[in-house]
Short mmCIF file of C-alpha atoms in Angstrom, two decimals:
data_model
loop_
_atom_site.label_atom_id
_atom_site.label_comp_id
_atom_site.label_asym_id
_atom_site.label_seq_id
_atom_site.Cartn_x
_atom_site.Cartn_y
_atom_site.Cartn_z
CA UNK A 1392 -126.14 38.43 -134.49
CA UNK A 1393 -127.31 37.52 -131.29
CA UNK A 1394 -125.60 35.27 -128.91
CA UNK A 1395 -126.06 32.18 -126.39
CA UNK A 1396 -126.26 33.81 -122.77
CA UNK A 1397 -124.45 32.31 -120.24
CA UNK A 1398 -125.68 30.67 -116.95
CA UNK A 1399 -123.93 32.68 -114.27
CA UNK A 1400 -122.39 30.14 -112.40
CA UNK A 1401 -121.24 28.22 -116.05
CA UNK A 1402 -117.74 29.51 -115.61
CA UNK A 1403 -117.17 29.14 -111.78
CA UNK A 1404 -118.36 25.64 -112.24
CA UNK A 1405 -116.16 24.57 -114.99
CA UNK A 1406 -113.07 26.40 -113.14
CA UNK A 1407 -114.07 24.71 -109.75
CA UNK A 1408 -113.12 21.05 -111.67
CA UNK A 1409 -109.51 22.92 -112.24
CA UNK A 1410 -109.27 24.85 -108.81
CA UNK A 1411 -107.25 22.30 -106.93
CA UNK A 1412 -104.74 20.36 -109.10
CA UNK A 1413 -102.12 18.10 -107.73
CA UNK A 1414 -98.50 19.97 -107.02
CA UNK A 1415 -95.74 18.80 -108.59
CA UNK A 1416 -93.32 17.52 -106.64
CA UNK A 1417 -89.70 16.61 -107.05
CA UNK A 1418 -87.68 13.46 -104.85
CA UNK A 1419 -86.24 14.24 -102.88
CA UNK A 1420 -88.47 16.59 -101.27
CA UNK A 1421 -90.61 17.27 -97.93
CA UNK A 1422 -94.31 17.85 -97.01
CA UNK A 1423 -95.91 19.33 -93.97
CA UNK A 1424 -99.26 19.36 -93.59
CA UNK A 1425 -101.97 20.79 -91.36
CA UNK A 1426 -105.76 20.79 -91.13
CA UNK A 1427 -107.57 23.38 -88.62
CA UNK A 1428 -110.91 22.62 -87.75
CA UNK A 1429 -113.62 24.29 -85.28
CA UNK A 1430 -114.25 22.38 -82.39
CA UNK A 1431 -118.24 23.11 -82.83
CA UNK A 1432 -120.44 23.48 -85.88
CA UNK A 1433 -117.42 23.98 -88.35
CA UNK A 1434 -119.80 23.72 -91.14
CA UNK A 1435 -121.43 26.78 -90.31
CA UNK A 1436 -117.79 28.41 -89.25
CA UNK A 1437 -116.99 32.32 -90.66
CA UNK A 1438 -114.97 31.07 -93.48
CA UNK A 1439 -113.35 34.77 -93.88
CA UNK A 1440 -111.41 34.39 -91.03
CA UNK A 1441 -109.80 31.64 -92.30
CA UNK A 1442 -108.93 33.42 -94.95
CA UNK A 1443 -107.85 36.41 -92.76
CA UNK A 1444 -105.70 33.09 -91.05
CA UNK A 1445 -104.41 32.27 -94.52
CA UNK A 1446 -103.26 36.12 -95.54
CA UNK A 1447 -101.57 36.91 -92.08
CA UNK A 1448 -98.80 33.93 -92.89
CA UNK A 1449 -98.55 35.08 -96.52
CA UNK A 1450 -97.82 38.73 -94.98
CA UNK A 1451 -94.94 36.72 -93.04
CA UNK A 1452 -93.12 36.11 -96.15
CA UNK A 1453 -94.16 38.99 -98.50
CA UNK A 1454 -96.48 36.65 -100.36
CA UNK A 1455 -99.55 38.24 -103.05
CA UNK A 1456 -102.74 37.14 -101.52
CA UNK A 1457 -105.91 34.97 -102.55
CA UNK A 1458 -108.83 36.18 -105.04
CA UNK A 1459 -111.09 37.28 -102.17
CA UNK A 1460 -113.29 34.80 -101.56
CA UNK A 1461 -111.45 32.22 -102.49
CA UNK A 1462 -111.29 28.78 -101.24
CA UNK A 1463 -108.03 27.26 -102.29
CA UNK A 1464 -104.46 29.10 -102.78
CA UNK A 1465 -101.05 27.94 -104.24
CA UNK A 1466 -98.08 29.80 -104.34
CA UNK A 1467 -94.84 30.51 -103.27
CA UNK A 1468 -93.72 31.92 -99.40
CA UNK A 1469 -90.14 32.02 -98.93
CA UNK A 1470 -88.35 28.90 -100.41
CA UNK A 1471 -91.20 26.83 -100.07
CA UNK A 1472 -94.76 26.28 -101.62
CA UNK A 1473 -97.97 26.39 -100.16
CA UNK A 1474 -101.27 24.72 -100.69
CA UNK A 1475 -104.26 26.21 -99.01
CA UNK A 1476 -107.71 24.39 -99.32
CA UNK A 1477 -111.25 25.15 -97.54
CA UNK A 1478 -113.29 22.37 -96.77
CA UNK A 1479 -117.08 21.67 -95.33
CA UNK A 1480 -115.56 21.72 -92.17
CA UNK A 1481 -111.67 22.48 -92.03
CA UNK A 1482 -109.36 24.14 -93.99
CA UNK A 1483 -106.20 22.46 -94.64
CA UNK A 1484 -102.53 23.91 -95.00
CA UNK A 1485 -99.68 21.57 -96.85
CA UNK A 1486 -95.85 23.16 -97.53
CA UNK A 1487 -93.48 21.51 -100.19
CA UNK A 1488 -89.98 21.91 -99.84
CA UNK A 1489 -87.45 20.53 -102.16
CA UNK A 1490 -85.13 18.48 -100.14
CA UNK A 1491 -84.45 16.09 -96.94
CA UNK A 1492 -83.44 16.68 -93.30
CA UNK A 1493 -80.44 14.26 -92.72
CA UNK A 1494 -82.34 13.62 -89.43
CA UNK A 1495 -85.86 11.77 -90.60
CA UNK A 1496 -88.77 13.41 -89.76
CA UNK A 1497 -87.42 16.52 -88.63
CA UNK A 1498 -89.89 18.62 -86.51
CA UNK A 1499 -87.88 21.82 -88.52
CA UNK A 1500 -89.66 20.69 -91.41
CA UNK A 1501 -93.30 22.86 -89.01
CA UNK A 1502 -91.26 25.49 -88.67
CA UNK A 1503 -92.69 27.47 -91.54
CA UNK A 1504 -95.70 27.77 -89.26
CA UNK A 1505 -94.56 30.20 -86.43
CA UNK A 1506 -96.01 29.71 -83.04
CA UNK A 1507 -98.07 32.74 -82.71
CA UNK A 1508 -99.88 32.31 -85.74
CA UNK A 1509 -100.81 28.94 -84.78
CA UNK A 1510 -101.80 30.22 -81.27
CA UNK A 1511 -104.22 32.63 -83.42
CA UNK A 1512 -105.76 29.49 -85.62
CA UNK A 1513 -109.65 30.06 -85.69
CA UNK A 1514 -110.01 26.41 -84.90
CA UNK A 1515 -107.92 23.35 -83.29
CA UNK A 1516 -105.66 21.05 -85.20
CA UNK A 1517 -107.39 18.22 -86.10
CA UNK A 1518 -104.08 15.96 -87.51
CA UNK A 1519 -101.07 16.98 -89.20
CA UNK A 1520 -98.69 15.40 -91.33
CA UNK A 1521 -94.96 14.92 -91.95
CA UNK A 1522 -94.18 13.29 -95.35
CA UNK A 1523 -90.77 12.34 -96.62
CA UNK A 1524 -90.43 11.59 -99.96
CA UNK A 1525 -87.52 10.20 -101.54
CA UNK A 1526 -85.63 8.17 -103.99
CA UNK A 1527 -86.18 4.65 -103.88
CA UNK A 1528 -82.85 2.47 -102.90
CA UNK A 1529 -81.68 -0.01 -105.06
CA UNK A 1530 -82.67 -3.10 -102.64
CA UNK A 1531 -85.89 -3.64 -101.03
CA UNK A 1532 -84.31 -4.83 -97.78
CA UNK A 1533 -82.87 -1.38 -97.58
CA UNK A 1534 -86.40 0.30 -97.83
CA UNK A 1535 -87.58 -2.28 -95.35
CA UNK A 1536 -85.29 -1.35 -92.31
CA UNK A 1537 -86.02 2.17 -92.78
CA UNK A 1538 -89.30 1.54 -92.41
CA UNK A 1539 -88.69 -0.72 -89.43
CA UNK A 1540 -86.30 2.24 -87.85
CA UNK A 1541 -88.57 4.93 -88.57
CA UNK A 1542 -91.91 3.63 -87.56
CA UNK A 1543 -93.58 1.25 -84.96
CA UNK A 1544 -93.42 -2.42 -86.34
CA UNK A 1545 -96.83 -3.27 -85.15
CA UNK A 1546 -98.95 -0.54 -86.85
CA UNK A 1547 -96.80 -0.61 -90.25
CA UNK A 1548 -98.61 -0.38 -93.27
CA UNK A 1549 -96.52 -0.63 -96.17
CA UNK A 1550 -97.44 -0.74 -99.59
CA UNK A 1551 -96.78 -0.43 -103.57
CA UNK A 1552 -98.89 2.24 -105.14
CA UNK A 1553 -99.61 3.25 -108.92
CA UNK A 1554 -97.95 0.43 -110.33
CA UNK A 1555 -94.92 0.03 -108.01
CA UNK A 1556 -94.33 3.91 -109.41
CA UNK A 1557 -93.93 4.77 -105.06
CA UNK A 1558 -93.41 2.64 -102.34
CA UNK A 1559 -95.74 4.75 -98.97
CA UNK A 1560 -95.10 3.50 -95.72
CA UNK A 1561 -96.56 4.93 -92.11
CA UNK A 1562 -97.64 3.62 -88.93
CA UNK A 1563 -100.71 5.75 -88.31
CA UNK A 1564 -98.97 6.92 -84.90
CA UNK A 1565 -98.85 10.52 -83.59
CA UNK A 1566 -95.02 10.91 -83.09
CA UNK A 1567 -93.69 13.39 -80.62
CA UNK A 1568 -93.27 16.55 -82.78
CA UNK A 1569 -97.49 15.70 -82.59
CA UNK A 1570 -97.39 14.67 -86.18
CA UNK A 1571 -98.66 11.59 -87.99
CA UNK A 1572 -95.53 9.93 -90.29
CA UNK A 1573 -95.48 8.78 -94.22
CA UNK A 1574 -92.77 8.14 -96.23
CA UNK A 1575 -92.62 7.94 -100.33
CA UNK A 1576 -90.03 6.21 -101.98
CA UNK A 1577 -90.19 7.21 -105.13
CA UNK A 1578 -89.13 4.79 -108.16
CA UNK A 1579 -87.08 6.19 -110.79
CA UNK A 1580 -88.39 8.13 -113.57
CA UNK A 1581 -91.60 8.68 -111.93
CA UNK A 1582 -92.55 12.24 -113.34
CA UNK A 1583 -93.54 15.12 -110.92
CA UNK A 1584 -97.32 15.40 -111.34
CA UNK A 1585 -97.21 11.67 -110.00
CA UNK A 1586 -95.26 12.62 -106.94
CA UNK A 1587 -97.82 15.30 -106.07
CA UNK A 1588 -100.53 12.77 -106.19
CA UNK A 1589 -99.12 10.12 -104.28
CA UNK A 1590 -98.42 12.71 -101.62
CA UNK A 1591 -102.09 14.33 -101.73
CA UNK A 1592 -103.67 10.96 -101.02
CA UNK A 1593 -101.81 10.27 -98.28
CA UNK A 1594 -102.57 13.99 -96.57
CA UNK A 1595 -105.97 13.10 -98.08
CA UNK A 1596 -106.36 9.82 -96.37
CA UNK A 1597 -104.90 11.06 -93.02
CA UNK A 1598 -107.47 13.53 -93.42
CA UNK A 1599 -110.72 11.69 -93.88
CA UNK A 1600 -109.35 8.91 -91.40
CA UNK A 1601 -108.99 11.44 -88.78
CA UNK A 1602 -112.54 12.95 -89.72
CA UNK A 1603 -114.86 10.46 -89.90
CA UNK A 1604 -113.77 8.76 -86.97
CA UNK A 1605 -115.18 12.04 -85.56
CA UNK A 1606 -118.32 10.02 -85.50
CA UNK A 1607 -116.71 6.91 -82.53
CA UNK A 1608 -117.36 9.17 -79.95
CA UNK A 1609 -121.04 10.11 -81.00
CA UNK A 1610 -121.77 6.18 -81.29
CA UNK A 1611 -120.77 5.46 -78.63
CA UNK A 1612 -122.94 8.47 -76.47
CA UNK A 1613 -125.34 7.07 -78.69
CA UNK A 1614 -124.88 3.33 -77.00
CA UNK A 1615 -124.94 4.95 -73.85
CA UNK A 1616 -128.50 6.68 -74.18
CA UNK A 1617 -129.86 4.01 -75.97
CA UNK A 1618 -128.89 1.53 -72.84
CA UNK A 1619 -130.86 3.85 -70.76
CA UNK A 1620 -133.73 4.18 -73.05
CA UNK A 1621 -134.10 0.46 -73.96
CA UNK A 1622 -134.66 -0.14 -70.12
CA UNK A 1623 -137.46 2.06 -70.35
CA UNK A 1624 -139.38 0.98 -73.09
CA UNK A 1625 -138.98 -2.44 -72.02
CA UNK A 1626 -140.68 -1.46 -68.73
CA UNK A 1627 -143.46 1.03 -70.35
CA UNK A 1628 -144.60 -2.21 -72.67
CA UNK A 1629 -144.15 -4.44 -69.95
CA UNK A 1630 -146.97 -1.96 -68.11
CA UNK A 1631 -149.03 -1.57 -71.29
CA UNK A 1632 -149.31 -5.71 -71.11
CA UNK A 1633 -149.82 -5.87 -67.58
CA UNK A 1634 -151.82 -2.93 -67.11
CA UNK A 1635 -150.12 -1.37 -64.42
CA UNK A 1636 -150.53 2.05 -64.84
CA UNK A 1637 -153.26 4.23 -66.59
CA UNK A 1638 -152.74 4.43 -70.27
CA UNK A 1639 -152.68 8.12 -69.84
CA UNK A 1640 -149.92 8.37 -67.62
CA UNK A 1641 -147.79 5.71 -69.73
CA UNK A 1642 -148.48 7.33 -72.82
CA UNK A 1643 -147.07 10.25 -71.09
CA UNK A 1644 -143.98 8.59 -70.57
CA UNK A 1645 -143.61 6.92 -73.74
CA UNK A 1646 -144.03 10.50 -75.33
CA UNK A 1647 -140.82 12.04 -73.19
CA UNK A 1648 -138.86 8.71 -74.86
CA UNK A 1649 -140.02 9.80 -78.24
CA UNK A 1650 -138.94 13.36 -77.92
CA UNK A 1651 -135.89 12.29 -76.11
CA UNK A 1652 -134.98 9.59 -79.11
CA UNK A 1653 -135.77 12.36 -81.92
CA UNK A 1654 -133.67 14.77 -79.87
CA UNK A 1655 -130.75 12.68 -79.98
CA UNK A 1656 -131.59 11.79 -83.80
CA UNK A 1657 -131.33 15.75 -84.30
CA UNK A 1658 -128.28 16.43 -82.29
CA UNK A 1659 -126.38 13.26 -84.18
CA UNK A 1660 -127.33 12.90 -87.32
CA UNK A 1661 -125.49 15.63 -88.86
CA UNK A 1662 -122.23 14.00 -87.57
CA UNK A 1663 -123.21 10.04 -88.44
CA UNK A 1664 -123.99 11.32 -92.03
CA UNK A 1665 -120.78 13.27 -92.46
CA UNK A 1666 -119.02 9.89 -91.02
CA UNK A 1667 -120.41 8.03 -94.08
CA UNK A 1668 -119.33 10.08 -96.52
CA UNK A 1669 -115.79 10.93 -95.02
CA UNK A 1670 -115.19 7.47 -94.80
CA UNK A 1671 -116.54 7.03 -98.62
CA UNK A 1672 -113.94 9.07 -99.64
CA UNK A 1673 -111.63 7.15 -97.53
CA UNK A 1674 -111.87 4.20 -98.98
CA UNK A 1675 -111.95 5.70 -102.91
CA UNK A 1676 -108.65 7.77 -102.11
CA UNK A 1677 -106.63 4.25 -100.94
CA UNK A 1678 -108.47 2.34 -104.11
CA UNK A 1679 -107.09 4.75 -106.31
CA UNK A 1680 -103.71 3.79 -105.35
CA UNK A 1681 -103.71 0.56 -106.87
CA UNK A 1682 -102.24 -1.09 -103.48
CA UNK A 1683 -99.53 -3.85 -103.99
CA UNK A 1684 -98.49 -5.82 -101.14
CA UNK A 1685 -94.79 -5.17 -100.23
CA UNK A 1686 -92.52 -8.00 -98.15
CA UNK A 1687 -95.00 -9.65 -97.03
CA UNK A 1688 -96.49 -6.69 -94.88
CA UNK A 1689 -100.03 -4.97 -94.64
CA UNK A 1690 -101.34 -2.67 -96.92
CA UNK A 1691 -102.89 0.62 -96.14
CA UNK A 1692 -106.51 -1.21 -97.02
CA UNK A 1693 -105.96 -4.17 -94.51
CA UNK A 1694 -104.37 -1.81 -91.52
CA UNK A 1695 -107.94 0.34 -92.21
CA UNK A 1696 -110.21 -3.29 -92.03
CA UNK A 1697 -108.46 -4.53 -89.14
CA UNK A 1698 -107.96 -0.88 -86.87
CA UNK A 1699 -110.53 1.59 -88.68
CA UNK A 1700 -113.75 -0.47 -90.24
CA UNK A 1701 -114.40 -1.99 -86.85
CA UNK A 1702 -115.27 1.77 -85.49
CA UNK A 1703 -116.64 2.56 -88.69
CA UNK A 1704 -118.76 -0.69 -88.06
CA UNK A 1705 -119.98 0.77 -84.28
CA UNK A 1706 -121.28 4.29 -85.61
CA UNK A 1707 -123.24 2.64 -88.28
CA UNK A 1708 -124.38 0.25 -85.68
CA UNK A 1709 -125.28 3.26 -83.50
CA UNK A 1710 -127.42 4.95 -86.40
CA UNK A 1711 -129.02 2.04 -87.03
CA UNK A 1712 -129.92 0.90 -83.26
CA UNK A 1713 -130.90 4.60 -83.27
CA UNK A 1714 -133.49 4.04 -86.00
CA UNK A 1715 -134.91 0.94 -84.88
CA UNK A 1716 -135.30 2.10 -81.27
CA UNK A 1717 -137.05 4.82 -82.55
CA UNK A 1718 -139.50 3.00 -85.08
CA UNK A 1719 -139.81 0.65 -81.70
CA UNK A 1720 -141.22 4.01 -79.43
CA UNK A 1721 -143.56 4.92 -81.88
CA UNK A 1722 -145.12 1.65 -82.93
CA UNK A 1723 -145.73 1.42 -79.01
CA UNK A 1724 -147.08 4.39 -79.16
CA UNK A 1725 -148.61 3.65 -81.37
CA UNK A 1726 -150.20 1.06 -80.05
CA UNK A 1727 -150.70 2.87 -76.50
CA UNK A 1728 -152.55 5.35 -78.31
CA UNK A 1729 -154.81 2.86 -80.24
CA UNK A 1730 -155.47 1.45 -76.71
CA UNK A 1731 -156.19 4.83 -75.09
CA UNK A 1732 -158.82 5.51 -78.03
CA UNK A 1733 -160.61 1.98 -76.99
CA UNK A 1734 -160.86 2.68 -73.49
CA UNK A 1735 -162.31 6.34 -74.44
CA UNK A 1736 -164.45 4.61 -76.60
CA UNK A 1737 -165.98 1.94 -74.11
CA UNK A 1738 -165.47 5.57 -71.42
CA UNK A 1739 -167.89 7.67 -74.23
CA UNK A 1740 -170.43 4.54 -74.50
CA UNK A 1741 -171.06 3.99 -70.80
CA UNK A 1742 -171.73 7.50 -70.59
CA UNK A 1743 -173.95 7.08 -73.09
CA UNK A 1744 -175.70 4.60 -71.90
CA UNK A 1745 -175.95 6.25 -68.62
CA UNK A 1746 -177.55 9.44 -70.00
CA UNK A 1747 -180.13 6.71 -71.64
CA UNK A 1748 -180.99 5.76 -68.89
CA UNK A 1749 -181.62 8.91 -67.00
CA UNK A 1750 -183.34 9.87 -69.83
CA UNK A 1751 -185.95 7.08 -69.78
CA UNK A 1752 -186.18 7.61 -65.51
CA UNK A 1753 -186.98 11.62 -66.63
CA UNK A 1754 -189.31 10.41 -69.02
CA UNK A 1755 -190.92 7.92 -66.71
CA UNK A 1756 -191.25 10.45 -63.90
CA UNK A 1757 -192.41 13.40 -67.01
CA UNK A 1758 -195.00 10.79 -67.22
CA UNK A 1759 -196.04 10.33 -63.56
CA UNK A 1760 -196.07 13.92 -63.17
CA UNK A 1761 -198.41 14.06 -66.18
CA UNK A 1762 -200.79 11.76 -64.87
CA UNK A 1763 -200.57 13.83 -61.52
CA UNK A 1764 -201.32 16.78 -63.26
CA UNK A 1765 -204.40 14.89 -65.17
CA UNK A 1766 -205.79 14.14 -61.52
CA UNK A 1767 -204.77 17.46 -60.44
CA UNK A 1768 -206.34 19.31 -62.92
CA UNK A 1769 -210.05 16.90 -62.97
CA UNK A 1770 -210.01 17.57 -59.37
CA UNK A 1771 -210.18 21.54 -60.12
CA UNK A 1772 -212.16 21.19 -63.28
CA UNK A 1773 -215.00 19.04 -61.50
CA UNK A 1774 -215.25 20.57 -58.65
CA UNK A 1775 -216.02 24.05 -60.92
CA UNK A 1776 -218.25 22.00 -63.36
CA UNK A 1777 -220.13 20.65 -60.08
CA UNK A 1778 -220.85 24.39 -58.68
CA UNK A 1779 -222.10 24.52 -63.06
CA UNK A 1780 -224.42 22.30 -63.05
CA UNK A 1781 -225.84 21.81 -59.26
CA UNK A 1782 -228.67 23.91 -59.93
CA UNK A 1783 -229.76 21.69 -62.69
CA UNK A 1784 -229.61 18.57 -60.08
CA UNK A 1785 -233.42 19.54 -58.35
CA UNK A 1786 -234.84 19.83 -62.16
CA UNK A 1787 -233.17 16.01 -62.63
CA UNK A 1788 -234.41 14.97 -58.96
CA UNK A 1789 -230.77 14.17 -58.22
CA UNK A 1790 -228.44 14.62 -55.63
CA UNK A 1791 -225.53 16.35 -55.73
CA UNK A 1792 -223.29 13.77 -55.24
CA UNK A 1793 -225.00 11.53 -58.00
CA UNK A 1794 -224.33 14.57 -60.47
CA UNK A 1795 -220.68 14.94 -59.49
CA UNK A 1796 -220.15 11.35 -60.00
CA UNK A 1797 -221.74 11.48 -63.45
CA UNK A 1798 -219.15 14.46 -64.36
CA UNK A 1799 -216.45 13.50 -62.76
CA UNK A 1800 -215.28 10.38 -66.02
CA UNK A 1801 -216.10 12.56 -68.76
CA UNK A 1802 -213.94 15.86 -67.19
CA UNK A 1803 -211.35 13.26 -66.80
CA UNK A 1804 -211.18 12.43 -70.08
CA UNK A 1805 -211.17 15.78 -71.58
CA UNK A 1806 -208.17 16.50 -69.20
CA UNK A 1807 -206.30 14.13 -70.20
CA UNK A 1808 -206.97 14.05 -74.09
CA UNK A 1809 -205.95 18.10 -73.41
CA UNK A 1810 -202.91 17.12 -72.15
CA UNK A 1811 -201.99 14.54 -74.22
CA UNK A 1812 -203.03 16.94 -77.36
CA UNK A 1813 -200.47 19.69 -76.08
CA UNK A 1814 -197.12 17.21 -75.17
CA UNK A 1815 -197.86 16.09 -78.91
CA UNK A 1816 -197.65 19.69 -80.02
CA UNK A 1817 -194.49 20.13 -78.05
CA UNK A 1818 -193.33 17.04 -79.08
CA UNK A 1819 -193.16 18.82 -82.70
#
C-alpha cells in the first residue's frame, strides 16, 4: 500500500508552534533575564556562536547541551532553570529560581551569569530584567507601598492582568545593578503555567520596548538630513523657476539629492521596518494581558501612549517625511528633465533650421556656379565652333564676326540644356 509523502519541512513546522512554551513558574519565585544583541547587522550575525555562547555556561554547571542547531533551549543548570531563545536579531537568556531575596531586587539574583562569560558575549546587552514574583498580600494598600518603596513614583505603571489573576508593577527605570524592575503579585490559586506567562510578557514587552525604540535614533538622523536636503531642493526649484542656472547643471544637482535621499532610504529602511513590527508586537503582548486599572494608577498601555508612542510617532514621521521628500526630488526631476528635453528640442530645431538655410545659400551659389559654368563652357564651345565654321563665312559673304554672333545663342542653349540634362540625372 503506498503512502502520503511528507513535505520535508511538515514536521519542523508543526514542532516550531511547540518549540517555545511558557515555563511554569511557582510564587514565590525569581526571574533574571538577559538579551544580547550585535551592535551592527545582528540579523545577518553567525548564529553558531551564540550557540557556542549558550553551551560554554551549560559546561559551567555540567548541563546536556542543545540539538545542534537549535534555536531555543530549556533545562536545568544548577538549582535553577534556563530559557534560551534566538531571535532575528538577539538571543535572549531568562533564569527561574524558586524563591525571594529578603533584600528586593537583589543584584545576586545575575549572579548565575559569571563575569567572564559575559565579557565573552558575541554581542552587547541590549536590556535586562529583574522580576520578582510573589504572593499577593491580603490588602491592596500593602501592595501599593511596595510598589511606591521599590520603584520611582513618577514612572509607575501598575496594573491588573488576566483577570486580576497577577497584579505587575515596574517603573521602566534602569536601576543600579543596570537592570530594568517588575514585580508579580500573584493572586491565590493562580496555577503555574499562568505564572510563566505573566512573567514572559513582561521580559517580552521589555524586550520589544527596548528594540523598536532602536529606530528614535535613526529618525531622528533622518530629521537631520532631511533639514539639510529640504534647503536644497527648495533652492534647486527656486532656480528651475527663476532660471538661474543651466538646466544641465541643476539637473546635476538635483540627481546627487536623489541618490543621496535613496541612499539614506537604503541605509534606514531595514531599521524603520523592524521598528513597526517590534512595536506591533508590543502592543499585542500588553493587550493580551487584559489590563485593569489598579488604585487609581497608570497602566502599562497608558505609561507606553504617554512615554513610548510619542517616539514611535517621530520614526514613523521620519519614514514618511522620508517618502514624500523623495517622491518631491523626483517629480522635480522630473520636471527638470521634461524642461531639459524642451530646450533640446527648440536646441535640435534651430539647428535645423540653420542647416536649411545653408542648404538653400549652397544651393543658390550650386546655381550661380552653374550658370558660370554655362557661360564658361559657351565661351569655349563658340569660340571652337567659330574656328568650324569660318571657312564657310566667304561662301555666305559674311564676316566673321556676323557668323560668331549667329552661333554664339544656339551654343548657349545646347550648353545649358546639357547641363541642366546631367544635374537631373544626378538629381536621380
Amino acid at each position: 500500500m503506498k503512502t502520503l509523502t511528507d513535505h520535508p519541512g511538515r514536521y519542523d513546522l508543526a514542532n516550531e508552534l511547540h518549540a517555545r512554551p511558557s515555563p511554569a513558574l511557582s510564587a514565590p519565585g525569581t526571574a533574571a533575564y538577559l538579551a544580547i544583541k550585535r551592535p551592527d547587522n545582528a540579523a545577518n550575525r553567525d548564529r553558531d556562536a551564540d550557540r557556542q555562547h549558550l553551551i560554554a555556561l551549560l559546561d559551567r554547571f555540567g548541563a546536556p547541551h542543545p540539538s545542534p542547531g537549535s534555536n531555543h533551549y530549556f533545562g536545568e543548570i544548577g538549582r535553577y532553570h534556563l530559557k534560551w531563545e534566538q531571535h532575528n536579531e538577539f538571543v535572549s537568556y531568562t533564569v527561574f529560581s524558586d524563591g525571594i531575596s529578603s533584600r528586593a531586587f537583589d543584584p545576586a539574583a545575575f549572579d548565575v551569569f559569571p563575569d567572564d562569560w559575559l565579557a565573552d558575549a558575541p554581542g552587547a546587552r541590549i536590556t535586562s530584567a529583574h522580576i520578582r514574583v510573589q504572593q499577593m498580600p491580603g490588602r491592596e494598600t500593602e501592595m501599593d507601598e511596595q510598589v511606591r518603596d521599590w520603584f520611582v513614583s513618577e514612572s509607575i505603571a501598575s496594573t491588573w492582568v488576566l483577570d486580576r489573576a497577577a497584579m505587575v508593577a515596574g517603573d521602566f527605570r534602569i536601576d543600579p545593578a543596570g537592570h530594568m524592575r517588575f514585580v508579580a503579585f500573584i493572586s491565590e490559586g493562580t496555577g503555574k503555567r499562568r505564572i510563566g506567562r505573566i512573567v514572559q510578557r513582561l521580559c517580552e514587552i521589555e524586550t520589544y520596548k527596548t528594540m523598536s525604540m532602536l529606530g528614535f535614533p535613526e529618525a531622528r538622523n533622518i530629521h537631520r538630513n532631511l533639514r539639510n536636503v529640504d534647503d536644497e531642493l527648495t533652492h534647486l526649484v527656486g532656480a528651475m523657476k527663476r532660471g538661474d542656472e543651466p538646466a544641465e547643471a541643476t539637473l546635476s544637482e538635483l540627481l546627487s539629492i536623489s541618490a543621496e535621499l535613496e541612499e539614506l532610504m537604503a541605509s534606514t529602511s531595514f531599521r524603520m521596518g523592524a521598528t513597526r513590527a517590534y512595536e506591533a508586537i508590543l502592543n499585542q503582548r500588553i493587550g493580551a494581558l487584559r489590563e485593569e486599572r489598579f488604585r487609581g494608577r497608570q497602566t502599562l498601555s497608558e505609561f507606553m501612549m504617554r512615554r513610548y508612542d510619542p517616539a514611535m510617532r517621530t520614526t514613523k514621521s521620519a519614514e514618511s517625511q522620508l517618502e514624500v521628500m523623495a517622491a518631491r526630488a523626483a517629480r522635480a526631476g522630473e520636471l527638470l528633465r521634461t524642461r531639459v528635453d524642451v530646450e533640446r528640442a527648440e536646441q535640435n530645431q534651430a539647428l535645423l533650421e540653420s542647416m536649411d538655410a545653408r542648404a538653400k545659400m549652397q544651393l543658390r551659389l550650386q546655381e550661380t556656379v552653374e550658370g558660370l559654368s554655362v557661360v564658361a563652357i559657351s565661351y569655349y564651345a563658340v569660340s571652337l565652333a567659330g574656328y568650324l565654321f569660318y571657312p564657310l563665312a566667304g561662301a555666305l559673304g559674311i564676316s566673321k564676326g556676323t557668323l560668331t554672333a549667329a552661333l554664339t545663342l544656339p551654343v548657349v542653349c545646347l550648353v545649358w540644356l546639357s547641363v541642366r540634362r546631367i544635374r537631373k540625372s544626378l538629381g536621380h
